[in-house]
PDB file of C-alpha atoms and ligand atoms in Angstrom:
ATOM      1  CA  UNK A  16       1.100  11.406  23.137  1.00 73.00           C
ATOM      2  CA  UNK A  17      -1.313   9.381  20.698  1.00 90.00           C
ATOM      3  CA  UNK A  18       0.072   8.338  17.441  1.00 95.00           C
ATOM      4  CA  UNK A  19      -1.729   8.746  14.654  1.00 96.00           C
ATOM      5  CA  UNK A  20      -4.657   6.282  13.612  1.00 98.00           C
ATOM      6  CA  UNK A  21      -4.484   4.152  10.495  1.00 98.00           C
ATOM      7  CA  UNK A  22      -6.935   1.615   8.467  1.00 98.00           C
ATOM      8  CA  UNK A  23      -5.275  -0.382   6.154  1.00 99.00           C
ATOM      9  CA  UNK A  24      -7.407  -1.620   3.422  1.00 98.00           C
ATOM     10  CA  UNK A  25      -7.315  -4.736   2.228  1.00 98.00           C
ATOM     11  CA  UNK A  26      -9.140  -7.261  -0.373  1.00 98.00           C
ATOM     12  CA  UNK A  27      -7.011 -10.845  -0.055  1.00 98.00           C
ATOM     13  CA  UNK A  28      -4.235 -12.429   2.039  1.00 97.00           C
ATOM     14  CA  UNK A  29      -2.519  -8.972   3.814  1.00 98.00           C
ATOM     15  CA  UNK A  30       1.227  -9.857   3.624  1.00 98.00           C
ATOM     16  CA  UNK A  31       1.697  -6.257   3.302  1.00 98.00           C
ATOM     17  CA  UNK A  32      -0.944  -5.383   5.979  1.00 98.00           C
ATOM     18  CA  UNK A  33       0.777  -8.069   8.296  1.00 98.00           C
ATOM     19  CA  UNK A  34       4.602  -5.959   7.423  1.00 98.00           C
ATOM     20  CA  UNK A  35       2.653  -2.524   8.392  1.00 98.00           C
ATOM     21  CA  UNK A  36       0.785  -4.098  11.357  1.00 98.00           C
ATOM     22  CA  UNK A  37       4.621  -5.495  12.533  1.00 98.00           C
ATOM     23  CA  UNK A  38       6.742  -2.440  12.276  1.00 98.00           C
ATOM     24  CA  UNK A  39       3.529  -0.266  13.757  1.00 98.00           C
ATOM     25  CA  UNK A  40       3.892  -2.716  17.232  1.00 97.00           C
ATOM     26  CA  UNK A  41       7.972  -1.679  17.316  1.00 96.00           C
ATOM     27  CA  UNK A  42       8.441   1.156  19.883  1.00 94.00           C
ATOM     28  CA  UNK A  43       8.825   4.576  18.217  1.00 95.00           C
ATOM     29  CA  UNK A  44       7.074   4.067  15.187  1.00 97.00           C
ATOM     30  CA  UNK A  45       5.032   6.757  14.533  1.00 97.00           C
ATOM     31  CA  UNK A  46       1.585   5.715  13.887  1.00 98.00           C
ATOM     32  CA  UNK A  47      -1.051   3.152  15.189  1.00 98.00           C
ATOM     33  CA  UNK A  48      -2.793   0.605  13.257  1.00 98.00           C
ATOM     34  CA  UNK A  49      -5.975   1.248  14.390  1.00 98.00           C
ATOM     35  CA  UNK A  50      -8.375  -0.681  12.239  1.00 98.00           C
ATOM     36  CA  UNK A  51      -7.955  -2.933   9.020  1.00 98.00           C
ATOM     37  CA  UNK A  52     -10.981  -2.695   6.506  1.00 98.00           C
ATOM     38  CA  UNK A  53     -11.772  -5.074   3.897  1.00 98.00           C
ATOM     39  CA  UNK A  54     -13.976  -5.143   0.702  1.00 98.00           C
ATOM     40  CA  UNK A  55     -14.071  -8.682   0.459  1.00 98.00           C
ATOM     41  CA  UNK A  56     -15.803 -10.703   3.673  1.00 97.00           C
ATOM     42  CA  UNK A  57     -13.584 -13.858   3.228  1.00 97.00           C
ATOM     43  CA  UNK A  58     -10.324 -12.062   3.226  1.00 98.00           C
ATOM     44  CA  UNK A  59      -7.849 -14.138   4.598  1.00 98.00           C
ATOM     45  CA  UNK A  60      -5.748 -10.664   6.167  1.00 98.00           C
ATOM     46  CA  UNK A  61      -8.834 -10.185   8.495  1.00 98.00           C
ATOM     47  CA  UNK A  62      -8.340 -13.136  10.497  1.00 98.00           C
ATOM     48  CA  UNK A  63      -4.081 -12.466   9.800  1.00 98.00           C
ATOM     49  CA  UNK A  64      -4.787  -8.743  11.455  1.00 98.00           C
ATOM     50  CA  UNK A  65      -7.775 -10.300  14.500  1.00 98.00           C
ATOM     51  CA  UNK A  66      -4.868 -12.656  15.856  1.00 98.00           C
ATOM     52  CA  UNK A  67      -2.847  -9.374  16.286  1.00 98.00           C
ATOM     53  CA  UNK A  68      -5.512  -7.862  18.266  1.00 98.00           C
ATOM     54  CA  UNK A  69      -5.990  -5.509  14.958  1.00 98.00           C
ATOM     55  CA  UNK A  70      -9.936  -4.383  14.981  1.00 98.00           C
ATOM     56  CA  UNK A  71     -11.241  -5.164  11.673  1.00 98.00           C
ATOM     57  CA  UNK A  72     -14.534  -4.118   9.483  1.00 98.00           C
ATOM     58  CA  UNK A  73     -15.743  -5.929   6.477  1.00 98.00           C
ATOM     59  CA  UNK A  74     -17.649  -3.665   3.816  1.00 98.00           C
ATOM     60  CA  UNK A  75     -18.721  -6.105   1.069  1.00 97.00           C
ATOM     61  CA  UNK A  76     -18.389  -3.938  -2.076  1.00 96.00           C
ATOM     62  CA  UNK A  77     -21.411  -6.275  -3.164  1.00 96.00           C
ATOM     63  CA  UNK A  78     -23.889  -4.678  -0.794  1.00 96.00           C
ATOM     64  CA  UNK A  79     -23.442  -1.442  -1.946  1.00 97.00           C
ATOM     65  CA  UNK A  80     -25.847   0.023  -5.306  1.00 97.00           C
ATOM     66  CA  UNK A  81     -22.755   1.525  -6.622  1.00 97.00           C
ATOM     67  CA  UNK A  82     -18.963   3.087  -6.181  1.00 96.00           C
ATOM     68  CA  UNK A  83     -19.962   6.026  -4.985  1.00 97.00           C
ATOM     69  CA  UNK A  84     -22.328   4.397  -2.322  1.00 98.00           C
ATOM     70  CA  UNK A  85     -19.589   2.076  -0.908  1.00 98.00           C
ATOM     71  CA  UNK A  86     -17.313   4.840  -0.972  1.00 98.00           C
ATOM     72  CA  UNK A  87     -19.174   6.924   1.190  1.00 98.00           C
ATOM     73  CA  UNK A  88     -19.576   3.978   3.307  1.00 98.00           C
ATOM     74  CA  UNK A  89     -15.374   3.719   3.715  1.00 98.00           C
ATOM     75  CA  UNK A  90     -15.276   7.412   4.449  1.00 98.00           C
ATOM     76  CA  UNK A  91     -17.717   7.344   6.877  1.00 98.00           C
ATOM     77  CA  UNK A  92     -15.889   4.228   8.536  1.00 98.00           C
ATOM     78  CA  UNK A  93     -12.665   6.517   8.395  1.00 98.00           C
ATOM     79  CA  UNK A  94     -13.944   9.469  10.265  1.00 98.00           C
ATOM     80  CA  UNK A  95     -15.994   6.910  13.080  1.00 98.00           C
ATOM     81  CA  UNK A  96     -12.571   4.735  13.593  1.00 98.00           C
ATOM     82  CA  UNK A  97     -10.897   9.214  13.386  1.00 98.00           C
ATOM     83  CA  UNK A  98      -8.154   7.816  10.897  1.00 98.00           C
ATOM     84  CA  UNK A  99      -5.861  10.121   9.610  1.00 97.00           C
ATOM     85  CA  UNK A 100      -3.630   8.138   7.393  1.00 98.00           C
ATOM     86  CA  UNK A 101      -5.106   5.367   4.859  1.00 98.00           C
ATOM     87  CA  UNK A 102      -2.546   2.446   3.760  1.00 98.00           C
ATOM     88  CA  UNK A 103      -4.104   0.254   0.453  1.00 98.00           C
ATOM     89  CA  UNK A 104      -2.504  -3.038   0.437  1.00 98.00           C
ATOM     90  CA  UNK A 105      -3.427  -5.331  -1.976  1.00 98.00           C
ATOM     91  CA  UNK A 106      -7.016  -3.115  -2.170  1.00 98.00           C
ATOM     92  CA  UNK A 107      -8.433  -4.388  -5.301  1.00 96.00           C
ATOM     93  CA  UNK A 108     -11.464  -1.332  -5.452  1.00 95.00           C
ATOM     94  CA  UNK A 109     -10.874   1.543  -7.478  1.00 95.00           C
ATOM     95  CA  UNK A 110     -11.931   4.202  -5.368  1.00 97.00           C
ATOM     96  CA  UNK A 111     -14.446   7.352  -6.883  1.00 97.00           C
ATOM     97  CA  UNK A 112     -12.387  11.046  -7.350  1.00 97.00           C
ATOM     98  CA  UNK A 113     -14.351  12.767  -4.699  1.00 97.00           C
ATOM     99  CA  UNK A 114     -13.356   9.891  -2.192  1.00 98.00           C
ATOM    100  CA  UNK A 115      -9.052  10.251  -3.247  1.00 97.00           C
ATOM    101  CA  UNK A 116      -9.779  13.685  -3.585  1.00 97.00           C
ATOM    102  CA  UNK A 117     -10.853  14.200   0.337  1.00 98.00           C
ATOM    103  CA  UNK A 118      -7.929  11.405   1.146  1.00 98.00           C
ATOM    104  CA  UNK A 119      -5.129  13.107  -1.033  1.00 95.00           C
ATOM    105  CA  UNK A 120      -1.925  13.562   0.753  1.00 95.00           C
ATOM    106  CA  UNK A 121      -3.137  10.960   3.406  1.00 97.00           C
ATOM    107  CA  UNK A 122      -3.825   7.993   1.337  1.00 98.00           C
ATOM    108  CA  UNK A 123      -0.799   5.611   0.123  1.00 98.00           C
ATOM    109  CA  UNK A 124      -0.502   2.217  -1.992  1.00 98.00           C
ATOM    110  CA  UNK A 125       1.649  -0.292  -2.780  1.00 98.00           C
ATOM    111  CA  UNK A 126       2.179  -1.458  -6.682  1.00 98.00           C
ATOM    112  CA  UNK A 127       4.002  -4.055  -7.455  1.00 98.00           C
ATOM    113  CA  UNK A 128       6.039  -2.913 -10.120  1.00 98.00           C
ATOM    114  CA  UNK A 129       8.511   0.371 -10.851  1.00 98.00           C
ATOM    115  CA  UNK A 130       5.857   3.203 -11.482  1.00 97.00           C
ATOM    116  CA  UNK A 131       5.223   4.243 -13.962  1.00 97.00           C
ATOM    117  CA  UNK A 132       6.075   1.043 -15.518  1.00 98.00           C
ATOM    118  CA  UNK A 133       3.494  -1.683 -15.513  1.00 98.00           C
ATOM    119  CA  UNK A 134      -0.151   0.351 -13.978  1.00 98.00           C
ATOM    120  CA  UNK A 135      -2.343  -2.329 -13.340  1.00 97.00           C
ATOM    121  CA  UNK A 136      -2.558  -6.184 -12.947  1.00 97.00           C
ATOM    122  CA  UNK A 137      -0.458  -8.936 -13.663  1.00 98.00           C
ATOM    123  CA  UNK A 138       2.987  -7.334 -13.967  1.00 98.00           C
ATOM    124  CA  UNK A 139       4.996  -9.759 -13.239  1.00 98.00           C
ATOM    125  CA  UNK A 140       3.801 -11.769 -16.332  1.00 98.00           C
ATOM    126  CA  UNK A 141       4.086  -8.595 -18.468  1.00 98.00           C
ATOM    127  CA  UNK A 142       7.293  -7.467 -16.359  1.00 98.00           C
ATOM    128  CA  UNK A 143       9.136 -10.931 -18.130  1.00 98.00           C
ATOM    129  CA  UNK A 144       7.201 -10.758 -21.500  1.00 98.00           C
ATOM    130  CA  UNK A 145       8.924  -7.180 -22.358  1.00 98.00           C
ATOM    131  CA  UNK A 146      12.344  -8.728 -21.274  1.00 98.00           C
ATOM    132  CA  UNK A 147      12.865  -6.297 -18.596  1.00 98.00           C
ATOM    133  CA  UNK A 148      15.935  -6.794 -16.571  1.00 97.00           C
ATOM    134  CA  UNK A 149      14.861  -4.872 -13.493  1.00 96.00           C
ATOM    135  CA  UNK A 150      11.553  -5.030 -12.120  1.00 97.00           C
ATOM    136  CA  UNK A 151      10.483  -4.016  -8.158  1.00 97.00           C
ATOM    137  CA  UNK A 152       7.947  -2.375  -6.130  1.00 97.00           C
ATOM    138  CA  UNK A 153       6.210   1.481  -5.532  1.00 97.00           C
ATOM    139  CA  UNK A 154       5.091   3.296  -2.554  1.00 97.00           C
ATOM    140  CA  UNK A 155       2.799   6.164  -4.168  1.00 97.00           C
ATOM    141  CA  UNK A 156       0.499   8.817  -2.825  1.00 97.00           C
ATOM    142  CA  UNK A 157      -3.090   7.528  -4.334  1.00 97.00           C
ATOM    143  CA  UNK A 158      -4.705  10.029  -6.574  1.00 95.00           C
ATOM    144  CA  UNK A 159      -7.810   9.415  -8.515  1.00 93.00           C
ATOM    145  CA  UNK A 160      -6.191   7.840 -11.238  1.00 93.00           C
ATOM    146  CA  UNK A 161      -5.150   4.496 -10.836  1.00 93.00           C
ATOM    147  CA  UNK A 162      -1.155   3.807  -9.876  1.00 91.00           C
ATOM    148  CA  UNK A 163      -0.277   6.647 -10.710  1.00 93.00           C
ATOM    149  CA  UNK A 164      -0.007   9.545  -7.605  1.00 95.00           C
ATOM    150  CA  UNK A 165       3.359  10.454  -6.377  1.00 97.00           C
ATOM    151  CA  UNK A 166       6.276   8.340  -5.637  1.00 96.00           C
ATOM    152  CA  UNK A 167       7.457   8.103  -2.341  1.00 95.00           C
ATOM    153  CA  UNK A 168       9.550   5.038  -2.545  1.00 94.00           C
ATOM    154  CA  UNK A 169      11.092   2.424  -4.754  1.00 94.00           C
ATOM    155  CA  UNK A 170      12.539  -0.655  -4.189  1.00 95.00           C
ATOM    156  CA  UNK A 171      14.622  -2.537  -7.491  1.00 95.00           C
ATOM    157  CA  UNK A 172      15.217  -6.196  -7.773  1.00 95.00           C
ATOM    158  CA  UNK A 173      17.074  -8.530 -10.613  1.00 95.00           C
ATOM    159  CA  UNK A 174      15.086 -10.219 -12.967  1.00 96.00           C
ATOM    160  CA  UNK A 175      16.818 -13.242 -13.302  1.00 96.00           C
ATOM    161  CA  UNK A 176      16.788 -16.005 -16.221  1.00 96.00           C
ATOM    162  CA  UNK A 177      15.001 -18.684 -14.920  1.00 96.00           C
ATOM    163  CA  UNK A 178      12.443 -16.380 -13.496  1.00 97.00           C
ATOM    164  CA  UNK A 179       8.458 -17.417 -13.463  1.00 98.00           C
ATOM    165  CA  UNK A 180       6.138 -14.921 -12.277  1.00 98.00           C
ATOM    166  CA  UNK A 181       5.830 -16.756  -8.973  1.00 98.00           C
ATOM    167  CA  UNK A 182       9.670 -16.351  -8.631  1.00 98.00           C
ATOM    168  CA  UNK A 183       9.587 -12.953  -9.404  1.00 98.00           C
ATOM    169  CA  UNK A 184       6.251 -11.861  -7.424  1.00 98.00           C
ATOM    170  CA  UNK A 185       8.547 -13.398  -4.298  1.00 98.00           C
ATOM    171  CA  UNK A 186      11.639 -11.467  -4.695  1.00 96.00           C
ATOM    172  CA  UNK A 187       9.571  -8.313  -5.252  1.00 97.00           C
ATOM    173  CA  UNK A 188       7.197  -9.283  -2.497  1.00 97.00           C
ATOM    174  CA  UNK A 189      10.311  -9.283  -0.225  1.00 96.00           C
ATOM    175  CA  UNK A 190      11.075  -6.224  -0.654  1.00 96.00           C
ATOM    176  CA  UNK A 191       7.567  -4.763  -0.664  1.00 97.00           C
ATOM    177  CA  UNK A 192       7.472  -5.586   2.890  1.00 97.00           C
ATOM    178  CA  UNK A 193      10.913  -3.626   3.439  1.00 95.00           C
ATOM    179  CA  UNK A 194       9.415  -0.374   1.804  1.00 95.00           C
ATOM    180  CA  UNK A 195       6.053  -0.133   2.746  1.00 97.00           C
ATOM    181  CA  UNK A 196       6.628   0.248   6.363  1.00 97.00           C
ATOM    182  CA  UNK A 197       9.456   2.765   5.727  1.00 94.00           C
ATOM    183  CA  UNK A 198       7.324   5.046   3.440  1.00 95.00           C
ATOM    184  CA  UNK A 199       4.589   5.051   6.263  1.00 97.00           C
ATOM    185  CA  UNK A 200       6.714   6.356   8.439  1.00 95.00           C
ATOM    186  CA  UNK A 201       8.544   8.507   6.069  1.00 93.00           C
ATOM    187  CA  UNK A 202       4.515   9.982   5.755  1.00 95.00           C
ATOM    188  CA  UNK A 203       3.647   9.724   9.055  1.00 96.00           C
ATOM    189  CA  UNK A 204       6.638  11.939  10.484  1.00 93.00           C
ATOM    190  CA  UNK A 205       6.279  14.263   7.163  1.00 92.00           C
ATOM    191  CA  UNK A 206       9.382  13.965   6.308  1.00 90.00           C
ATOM    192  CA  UNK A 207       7.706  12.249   2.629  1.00 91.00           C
ATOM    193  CA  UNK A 208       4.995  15.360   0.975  1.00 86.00           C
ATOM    194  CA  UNK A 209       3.105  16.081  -1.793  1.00 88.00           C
ATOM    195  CA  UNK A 210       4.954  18.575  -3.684  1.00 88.00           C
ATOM    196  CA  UNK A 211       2.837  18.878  -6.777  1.00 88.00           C
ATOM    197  CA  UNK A 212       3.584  15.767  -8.692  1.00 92.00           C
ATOM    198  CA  UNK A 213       6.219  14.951  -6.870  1.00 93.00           C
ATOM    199  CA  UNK A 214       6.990  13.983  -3.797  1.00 92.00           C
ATOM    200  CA  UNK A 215       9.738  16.256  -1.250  1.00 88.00           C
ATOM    201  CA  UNK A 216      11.595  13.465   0.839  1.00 87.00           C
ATOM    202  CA  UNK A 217      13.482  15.419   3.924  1.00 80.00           C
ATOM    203  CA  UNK A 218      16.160  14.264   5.179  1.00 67.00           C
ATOM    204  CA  UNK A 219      16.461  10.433   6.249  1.00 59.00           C
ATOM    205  CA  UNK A 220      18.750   8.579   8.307  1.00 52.00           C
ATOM    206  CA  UNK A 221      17.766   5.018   8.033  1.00 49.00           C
ATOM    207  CA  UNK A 222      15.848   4.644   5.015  1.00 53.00           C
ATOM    208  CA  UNK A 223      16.329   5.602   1.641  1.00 61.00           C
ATOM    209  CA  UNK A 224      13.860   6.614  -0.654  1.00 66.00           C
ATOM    210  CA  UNK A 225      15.038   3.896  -3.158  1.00 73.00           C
ATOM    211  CA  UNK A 226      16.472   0.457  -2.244  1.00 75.00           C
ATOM    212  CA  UNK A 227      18.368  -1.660  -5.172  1.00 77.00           C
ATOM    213  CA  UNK A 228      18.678  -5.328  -4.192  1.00 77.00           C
ATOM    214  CA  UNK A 229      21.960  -7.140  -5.460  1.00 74.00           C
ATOM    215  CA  UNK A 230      21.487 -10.636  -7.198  1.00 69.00           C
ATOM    216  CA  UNK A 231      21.632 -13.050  -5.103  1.00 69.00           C
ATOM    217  CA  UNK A 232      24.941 -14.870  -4.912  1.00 65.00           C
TER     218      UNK A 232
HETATM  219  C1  GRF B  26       0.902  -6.991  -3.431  1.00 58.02           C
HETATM  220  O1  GRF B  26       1.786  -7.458  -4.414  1.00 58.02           O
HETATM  221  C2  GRF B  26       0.638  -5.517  -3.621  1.00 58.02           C
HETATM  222  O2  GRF B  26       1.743  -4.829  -4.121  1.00 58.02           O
HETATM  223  C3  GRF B  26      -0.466  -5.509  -4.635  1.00 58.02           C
HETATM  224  O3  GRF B  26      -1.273  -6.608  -4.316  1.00 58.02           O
HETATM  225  C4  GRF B  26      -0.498  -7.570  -3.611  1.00 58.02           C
HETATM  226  C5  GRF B  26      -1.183  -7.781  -2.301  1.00 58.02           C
HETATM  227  O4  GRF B  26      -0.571  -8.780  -1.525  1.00 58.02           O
HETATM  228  N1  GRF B  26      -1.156  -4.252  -4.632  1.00 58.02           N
HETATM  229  P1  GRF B  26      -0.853  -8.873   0.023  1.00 58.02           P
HETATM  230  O5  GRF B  26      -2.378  -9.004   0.183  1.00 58.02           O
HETATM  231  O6  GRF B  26      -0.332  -7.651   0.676  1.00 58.02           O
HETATM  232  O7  GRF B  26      -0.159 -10.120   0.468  1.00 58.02           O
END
């Protein structure tokens, strides 16, 4: 039986493109990664995802008159590569309503922070400026407004003392990497869907729909 094709989109270095592209090549996971699409020409994840065999596309976003134009250029490289699931990891584009709109349900993202805490960039920085004492990562459903579509999963970490943003981007990076993979399959299986706002998780064996990491010892 064929799996299911995904792109993953990407715009830098593709750790979380590299944690998809890994648990995709385990037997029995439910989808293929089928091609890996960036915005940005000198994305380091495109040569990560070539030395896996991964085809890859570059769109340069600068090419293109306007959103809507690269847009329609994505979609169109969707339906050639006939993907049916879309995974943005570390996609720094916003994407045009008509585009999530024709994606939503089959579209996912990674944030690094607890939705609906901390939309946007930096929030690591802003994660230790309010004082917060857990901080973590989101699996979402992408909708047209930015990090903020359905949760599908969580993951919690410690915000420790003597954290810097670099120390804290790495413990939530970690654990990015756990989640993202489990969500896609959570998707892919639909056992993880869009239930207005929300999202129904069936019943799971293995993974959770929320992971809390202990301190470390
Ligand atoms: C990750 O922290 C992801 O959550 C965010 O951008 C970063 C991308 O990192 N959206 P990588 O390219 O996956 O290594």
């Amino acid at each position: 039986m064929t799996k299911p094709r995904v792109a993953v989109l990407i715009s830098g270095r593709g750790s979380n493109m590299m944690s998809l592209i890994e648990a995709a090549a385990a037997p029995g996971f439910p989808v293929e990664i089928a091609v890996v699409i960036s915005n940005r020409p000198d994305a380091h994840g495109l040569a990560r995802a070539q030395a896996c065999n991964i085809p890859t596309r570059s769109l340069d976003h600068k090419a293109f008159p306007d959103r809507a134009a690269f847009d329609a250029a994505l979609d169109a490289v969707l339906e050639e590569e006939q993907v049916t699931l879309v995974c943005l990891a570390g996609f720094m584009r916003l994407l045009t309503s008509g585009f999530t709109q024709k994606w939503a349900g089959r579209m996912i993202n990674i944030h690094p922070a607890l939705l609906p805490s901390f939309k946007g960039l930096h929030t690591h920085e802003r994660a230790l400026a309010e004082g917060v004492k857990i901080h973590g990562a989101t699996v979402h459903f992408v909708t047209a407004e930015m990090d903020v579509g359905p949760i599908i999963m969580q993951a919690a970490v410690p915000v420790l003392e003597a954290d810097t943003p670099d120390t804290l981007a790495a413990r939530v990076l970690a654990q990015e990497h756990v989640i993202y993979p489990a969500a896609l399959r959570l998707v892919a299986e639909g056992r993880a869907r869009l239930d207005g706002a929300r999202v129904a998780i069936d019943e799971f064996e293995i993974t959770p729909p929320a992971l809390v990491v202990p301190p470390a010892p």
